[in-house]
Short mmCIF file of C-alpha atoms in Angstrom, two decimals:
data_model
loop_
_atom_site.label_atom_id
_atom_site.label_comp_id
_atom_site.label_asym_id
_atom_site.label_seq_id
_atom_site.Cartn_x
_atom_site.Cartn_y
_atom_site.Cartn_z
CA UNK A 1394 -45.39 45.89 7.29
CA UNK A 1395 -49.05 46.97 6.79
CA UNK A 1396 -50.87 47.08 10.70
CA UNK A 1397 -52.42 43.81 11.53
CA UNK A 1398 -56.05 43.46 10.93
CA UNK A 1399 -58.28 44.13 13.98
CA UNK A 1400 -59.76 41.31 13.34
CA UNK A 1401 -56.97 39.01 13.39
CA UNK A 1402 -55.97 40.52 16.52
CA UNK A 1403 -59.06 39.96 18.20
CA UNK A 1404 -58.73 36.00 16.82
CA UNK A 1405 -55.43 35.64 18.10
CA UNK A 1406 -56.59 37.11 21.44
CA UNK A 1407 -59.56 34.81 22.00
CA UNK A 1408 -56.86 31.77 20.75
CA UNK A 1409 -54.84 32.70 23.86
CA UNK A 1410 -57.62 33.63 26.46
CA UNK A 1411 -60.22 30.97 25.85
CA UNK A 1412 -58.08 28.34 23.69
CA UNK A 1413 -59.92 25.18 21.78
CA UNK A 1414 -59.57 21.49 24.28
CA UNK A 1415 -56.06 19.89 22.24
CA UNK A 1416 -55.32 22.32 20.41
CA UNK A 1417 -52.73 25.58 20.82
CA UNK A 1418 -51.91 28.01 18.26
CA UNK A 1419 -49.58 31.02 19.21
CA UNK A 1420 -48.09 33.85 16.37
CA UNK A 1421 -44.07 34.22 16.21
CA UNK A 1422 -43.24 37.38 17.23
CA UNK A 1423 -41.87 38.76 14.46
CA UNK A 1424 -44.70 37.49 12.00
CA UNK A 1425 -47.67 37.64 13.76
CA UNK A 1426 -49.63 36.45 10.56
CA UNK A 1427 -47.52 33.26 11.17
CA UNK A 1428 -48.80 30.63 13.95
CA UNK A 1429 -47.12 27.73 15.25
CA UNK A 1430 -49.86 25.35 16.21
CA UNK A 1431 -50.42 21.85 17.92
CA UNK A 1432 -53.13 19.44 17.70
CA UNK A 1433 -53.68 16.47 19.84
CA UNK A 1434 -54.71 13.56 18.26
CA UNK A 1435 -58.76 12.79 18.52
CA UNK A 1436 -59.26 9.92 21.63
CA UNK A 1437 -60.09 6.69 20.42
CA UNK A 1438 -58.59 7.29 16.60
CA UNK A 1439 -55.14 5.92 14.96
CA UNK A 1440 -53.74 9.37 16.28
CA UNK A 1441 -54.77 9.42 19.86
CA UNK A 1442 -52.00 10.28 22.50
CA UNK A 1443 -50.26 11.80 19.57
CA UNK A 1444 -48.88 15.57 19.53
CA UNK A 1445 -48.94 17.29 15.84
CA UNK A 1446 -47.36 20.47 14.58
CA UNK A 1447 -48.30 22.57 12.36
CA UNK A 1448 -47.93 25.56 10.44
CA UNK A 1449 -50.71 28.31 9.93
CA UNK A 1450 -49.99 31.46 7.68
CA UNK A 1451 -53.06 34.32 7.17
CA UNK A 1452 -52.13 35.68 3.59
CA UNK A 1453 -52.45 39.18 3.35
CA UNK A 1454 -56.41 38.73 1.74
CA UNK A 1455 -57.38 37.05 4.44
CA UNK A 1456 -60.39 36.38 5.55
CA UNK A 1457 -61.13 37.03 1.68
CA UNK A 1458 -58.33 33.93 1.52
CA UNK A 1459 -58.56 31.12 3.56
CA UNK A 1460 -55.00 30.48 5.97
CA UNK A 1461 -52.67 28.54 4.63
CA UNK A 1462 -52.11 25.17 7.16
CA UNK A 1463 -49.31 22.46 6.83
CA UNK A 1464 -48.63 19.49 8.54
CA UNK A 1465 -44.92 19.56 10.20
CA UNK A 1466 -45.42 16.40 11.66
CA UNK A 1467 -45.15 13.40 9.57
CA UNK A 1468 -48.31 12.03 9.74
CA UNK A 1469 -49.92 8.91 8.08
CA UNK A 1470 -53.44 9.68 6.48
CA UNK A 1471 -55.32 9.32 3.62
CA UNK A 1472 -56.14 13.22 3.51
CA UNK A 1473 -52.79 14.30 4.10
CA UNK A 1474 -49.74 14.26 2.10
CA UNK A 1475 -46.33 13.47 2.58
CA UNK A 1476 -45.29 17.47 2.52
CA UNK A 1477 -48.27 17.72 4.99
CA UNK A 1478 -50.69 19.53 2.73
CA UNK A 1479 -54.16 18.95 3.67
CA UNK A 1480 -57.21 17.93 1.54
CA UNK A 1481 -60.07 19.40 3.62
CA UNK A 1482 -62.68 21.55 1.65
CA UNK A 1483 -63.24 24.37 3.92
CA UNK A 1484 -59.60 25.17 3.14
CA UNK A 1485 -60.12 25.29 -0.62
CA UNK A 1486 -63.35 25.58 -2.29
CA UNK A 1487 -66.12 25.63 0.65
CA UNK A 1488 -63.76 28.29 2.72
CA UNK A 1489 -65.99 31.07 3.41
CA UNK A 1490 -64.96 34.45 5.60
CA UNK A 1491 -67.22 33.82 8.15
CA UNK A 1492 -64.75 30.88 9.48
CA UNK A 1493 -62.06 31.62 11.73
CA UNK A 1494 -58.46 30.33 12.61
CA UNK A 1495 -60.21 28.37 15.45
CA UNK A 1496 -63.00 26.73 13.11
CA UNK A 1497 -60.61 25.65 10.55
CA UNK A 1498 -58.21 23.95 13.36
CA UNK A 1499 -61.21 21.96 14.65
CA UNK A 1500 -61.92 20.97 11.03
CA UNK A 1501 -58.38 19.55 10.84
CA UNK A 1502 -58.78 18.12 14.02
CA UNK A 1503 -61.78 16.30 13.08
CA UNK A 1504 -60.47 15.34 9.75
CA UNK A 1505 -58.08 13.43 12.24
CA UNK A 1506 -61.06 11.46 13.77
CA UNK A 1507 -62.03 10.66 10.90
CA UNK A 1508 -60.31 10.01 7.87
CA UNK A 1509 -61.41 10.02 4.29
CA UNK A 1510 -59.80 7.35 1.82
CA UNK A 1511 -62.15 8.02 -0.54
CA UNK A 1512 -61.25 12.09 -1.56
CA UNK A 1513 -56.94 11.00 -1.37
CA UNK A 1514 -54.61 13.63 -1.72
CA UNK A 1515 -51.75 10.68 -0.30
CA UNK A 1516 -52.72 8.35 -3.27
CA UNK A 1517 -50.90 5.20 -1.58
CA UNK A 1518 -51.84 5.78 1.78
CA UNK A 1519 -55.63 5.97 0.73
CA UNK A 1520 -54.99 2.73 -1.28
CA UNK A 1521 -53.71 0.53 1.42
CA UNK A 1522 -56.40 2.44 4.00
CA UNK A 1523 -59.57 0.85 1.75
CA UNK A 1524 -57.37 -2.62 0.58
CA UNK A 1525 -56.23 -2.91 4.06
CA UNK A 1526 -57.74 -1.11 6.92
CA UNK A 1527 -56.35 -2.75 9.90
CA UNK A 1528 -53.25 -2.80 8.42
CA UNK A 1529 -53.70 1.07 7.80
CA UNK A 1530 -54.50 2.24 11.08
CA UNK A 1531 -52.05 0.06 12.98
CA UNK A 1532 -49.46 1.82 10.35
CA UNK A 1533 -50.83 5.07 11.41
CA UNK A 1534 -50.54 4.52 15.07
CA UNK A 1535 -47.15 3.47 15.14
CA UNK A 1536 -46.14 6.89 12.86
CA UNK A 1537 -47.51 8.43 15.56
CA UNK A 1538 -45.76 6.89 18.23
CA UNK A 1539 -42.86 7.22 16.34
CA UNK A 1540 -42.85 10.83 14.82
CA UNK A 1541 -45.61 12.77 17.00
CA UNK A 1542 -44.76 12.83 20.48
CA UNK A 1543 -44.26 15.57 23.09
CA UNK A 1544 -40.70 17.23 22.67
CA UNK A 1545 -38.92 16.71 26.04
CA UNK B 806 -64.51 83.79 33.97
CA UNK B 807 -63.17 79.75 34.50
CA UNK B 808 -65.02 76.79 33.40
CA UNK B 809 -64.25 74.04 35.09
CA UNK B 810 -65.86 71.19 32.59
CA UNK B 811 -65.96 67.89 35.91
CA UNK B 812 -68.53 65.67 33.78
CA UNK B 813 -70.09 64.98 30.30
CA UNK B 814 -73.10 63.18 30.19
CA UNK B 815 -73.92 61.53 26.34
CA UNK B 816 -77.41 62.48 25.38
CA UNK B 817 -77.59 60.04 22.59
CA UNK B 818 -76.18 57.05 20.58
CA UNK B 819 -76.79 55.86 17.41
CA UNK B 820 -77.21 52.53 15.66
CA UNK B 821 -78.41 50.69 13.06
CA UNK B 822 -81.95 49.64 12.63
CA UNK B 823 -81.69 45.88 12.22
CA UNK B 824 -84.70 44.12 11.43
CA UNK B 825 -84.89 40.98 13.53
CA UNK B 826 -85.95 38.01 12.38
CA UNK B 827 -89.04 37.80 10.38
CA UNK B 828 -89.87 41.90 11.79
CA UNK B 829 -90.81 43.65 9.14
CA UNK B 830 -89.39 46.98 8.16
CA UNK B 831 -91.43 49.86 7.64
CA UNK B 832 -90.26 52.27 4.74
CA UNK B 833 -90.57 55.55 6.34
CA UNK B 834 -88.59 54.69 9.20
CA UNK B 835 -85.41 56.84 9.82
CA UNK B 836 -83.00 53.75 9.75
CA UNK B 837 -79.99 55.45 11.50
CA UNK B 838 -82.01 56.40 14.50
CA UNK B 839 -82.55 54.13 17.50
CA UNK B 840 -84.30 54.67 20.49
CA UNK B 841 -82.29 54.31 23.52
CA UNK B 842 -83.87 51.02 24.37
CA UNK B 843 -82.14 49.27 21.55
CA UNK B 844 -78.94 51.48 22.49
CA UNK B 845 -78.97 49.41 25.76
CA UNK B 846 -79.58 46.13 24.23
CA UNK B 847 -76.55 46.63 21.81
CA UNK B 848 -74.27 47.91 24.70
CA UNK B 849 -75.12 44.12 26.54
CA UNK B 850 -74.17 42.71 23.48
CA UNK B 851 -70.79 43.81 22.39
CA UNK B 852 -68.88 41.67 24.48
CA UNK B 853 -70.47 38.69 22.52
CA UNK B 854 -68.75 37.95 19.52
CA UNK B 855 -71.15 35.34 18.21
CA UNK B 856 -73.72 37.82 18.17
CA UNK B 857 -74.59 37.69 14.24
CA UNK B 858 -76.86 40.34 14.70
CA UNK B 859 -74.97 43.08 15.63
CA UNK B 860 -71.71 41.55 14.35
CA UNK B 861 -70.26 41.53 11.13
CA UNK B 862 -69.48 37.87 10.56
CA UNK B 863 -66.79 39.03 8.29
CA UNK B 864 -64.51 41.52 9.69
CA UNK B 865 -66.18 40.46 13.11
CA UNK B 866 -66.65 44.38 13.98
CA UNK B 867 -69.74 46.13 15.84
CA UNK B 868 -72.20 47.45 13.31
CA UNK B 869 -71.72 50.63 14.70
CA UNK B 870 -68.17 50.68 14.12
CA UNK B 871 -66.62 51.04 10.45
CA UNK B 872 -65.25 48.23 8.50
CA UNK B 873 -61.53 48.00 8.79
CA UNK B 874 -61.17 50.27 5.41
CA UNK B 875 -62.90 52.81 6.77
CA UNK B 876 -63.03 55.35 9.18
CA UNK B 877 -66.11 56.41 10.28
CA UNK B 878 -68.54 54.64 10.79
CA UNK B 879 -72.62 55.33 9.56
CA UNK B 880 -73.34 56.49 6.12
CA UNK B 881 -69.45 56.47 4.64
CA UNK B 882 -69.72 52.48 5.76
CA UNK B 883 -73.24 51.50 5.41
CA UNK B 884 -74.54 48.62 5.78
CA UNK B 885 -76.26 45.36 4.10
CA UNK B 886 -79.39 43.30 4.88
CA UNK B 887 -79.49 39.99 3.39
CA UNK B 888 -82.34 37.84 2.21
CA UNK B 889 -81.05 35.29 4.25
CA UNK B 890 -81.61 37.32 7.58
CA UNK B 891 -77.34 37.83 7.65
CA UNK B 892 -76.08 41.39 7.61
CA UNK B 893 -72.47 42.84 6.77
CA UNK B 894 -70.75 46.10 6.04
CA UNK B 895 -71.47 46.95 2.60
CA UNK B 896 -67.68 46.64 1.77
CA UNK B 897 -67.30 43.66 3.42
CA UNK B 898 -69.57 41.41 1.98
CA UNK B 899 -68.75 43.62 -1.58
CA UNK B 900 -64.76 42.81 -1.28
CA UNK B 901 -66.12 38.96 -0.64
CA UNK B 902 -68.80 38.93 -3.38
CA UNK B 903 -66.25 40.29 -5.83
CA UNK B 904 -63.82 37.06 -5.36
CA UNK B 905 -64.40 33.90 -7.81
CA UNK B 906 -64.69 31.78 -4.81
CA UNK B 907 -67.52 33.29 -3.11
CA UNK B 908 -69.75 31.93 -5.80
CA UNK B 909 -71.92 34.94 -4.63
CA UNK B 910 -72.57 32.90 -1.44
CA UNK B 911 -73.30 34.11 1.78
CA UNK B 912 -70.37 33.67 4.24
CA UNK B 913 -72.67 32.54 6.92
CA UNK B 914 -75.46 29.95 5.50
CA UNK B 915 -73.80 29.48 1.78
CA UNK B 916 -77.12 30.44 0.22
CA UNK B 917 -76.80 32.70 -2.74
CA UNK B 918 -76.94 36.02 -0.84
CA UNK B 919 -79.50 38.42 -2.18
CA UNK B 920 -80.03 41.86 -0.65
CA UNK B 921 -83.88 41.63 0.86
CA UNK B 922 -86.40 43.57 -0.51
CA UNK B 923 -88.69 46.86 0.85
CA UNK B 924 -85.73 47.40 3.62
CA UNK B 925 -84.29 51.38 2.64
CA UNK B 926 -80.72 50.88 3.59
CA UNK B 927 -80.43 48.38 1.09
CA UNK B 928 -81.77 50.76 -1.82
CA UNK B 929 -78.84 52.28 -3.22
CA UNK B 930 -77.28 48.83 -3.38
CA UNK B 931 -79.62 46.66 -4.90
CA UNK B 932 -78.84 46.94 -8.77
CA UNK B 933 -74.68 46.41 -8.10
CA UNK B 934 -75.44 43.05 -5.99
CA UNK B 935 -77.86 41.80 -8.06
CA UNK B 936 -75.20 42.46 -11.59
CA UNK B 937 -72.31 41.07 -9.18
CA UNK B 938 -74.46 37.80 -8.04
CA UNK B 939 -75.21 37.15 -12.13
CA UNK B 940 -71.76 37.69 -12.37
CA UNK B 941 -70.69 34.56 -10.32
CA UNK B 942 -74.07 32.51 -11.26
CA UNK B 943 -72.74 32.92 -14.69
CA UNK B 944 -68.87 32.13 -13.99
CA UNK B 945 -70.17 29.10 -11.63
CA UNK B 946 -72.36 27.25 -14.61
CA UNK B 947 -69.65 27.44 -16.90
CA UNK B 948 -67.18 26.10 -14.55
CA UNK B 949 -69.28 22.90 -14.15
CA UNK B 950 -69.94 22.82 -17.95
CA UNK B 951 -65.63 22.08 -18.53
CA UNK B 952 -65.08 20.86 -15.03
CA UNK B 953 -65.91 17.23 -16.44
CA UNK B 954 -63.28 18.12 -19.85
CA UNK B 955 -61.10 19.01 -17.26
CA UNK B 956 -61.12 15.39 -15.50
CA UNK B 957 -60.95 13.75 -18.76
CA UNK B 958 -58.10 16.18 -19.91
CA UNK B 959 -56.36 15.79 -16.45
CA UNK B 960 -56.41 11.56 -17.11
CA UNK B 961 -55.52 11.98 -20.68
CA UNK B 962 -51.83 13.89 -19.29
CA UNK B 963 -51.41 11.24 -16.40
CA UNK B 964 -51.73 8.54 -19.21
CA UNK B 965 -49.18 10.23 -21.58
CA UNK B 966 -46.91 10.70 -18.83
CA UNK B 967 -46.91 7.15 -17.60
CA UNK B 968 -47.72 8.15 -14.52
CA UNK B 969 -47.68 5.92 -12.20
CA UNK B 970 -50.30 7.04 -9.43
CA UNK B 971 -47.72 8.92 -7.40
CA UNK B 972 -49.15 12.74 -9.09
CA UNK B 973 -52.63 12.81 -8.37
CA UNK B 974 -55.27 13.94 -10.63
CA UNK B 975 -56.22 17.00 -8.46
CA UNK B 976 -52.68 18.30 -8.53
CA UNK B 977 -52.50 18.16 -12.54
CA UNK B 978 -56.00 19.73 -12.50
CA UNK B 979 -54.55 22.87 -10.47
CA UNK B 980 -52.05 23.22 -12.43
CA UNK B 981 -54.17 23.55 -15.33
CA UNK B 982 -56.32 25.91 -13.77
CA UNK B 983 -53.41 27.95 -12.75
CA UNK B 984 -52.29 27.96 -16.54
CA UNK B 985 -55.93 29.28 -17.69
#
């Protein structure tokens, strides 16, 4: 394997020493492109009290390429499908190389606080989140009571 | 006769002459130079990452240090003042410039990053950024032009397909692009 980036060690580094308030992110050890990562659901949202995993890869352009970040968690949101890919635009067309591991995890994070029924990638979920939004979010907090809590 | 060699003492440093802010840059300065001044005020610096002036805000390394292609640093890794007051390694911002997605946008502020103007490091440089930027103005228009055909196209499938909402229109629309 080619030597890791400088730059992705220093990221990695600064994930450890001076990590982001509910969220952790630590690289196996034998790929240390590959990150598992947690994210505490935003207080006061559907998600709050809830613990998320995810998967973060750096493909081998990045940051030419944005990271490559999947939900492991089942999670119910209009922005997120039900493989766990994520519709956020800094991810896709508005990534840029001046963003970092740490900037796009906050993004996802805030996607969480606030959720976006109106750019779907779940088509159904976005439906019943506009026809029905109580309904919606109760649904949502009781996946994440459900499927998103602390692993004993 | 033995030398005994007990201490070195550096007698100078180099760095890049960064223009700050609105400064402006006089032509017949020697822009690898520094006076030890600025030497100082770089060396407080480097332990701040957020820096943006002595930072590359791509591969996040000192100015004074290459860009992870390179080895040494200074004229074999120049580097870049933008219009925009945002400065990279030459090869950095080149290797970023050169992908479809950058749109020829500046990492930092998303303007469309021009190289300023009357500032000699950027000399050399000027004519292959500006044909590169043209480049992605070009590709950019275009794509708007059939991103609308590509909607309508993208419906037209779901419709023949009977689809019945569970594919959505953005994944049919990658595909396509992947196709072209």
């Amino acid at each position: 394997m080619a030597s890791l980036p400088k730059r992705i060690i220093k990221e990695t580094e600064r994930l450890v020493s001076d990590p982001v308030p509910g969220i952790t992110a630590e690289p196996h050890d034998d790929n240390l492109r590959y990150f598992s990562v947690t994210i505490e659901g935003p207080e006061g949202s559907p998600y709050e009290h809830g613990i998320f995993d995810l998967e973060l890869f750096l493909p081998d352009d990045y940051p030419m390429e944005s990271p490559k970040v999947r939900f492991l968690t089942k999670i119910y949101h209009p922005n997120i499908d039900r493989l766990g890919r994520i519709c956020l635009d800094v991810l896709k067309t508005n990534w840029s190389p001046a963003l970092q591991i740490r900037t796009v995890l906050l993004s996802i994070q805030a996607l969480l606080a606030s959720p976006n029924p109106n750019d779907p990638l779940a088509n159904d979920v976005a439906e019943d989140w506009i026809k029905n939004e109580t309904g919606a979010i109760a649904t949502a907090k009781e996946w994440t009571q459900k499927y998103a809590q602390a692993k004993e | 006769m033995k030398v005994q060699i007990k201490n070195v003492n550096g007698v100078f440093a180099w760095g890049w002459q960064i223009p700050k802010h609105d400064q402006k840059v006089k032509k017949d300065h020697n822009n690898s130079i520094v006076s030890g001044s600025d030497v100082d005020h770089q060396e407080q610096n480097s332990d701040d990452e957020d820096d943006e002036e002595d930072f590359c805000g791509i591969c996040r390394a000192s100015f004074i240090r290459a860009c992870p292609n390179c080895k040494f640093p200074s004229d074999g890794c120049p580097i870049v003042i933008g219009k925009c007051k945002h400065n990279f390694h030459v090869h950095c911002i080149f290797e970023w410039l050169e992908t479809e997605a950058s749109r020829g946008l500046c990492p930092m502020c998303r303007q469309v990053f021009e190289l300023r103007k009357g500032v000699v490091i950027n000399d050399l440089h000027y004519v292959t950024f500006k044909e590169l930027i043209l480049k992605r103005q070009k590709e950019q228009n275009e794509f708007e032009a059939t991103a609308e055909d590509d909607e309508a196209l993208a419906r037209m499938i779901a419709a023949q397909e009977g689809n019945n909402g569970d594919v959505p229109v953005d994944d049919i629309l990658d595909q396509d692009m992947v196709v072209r």
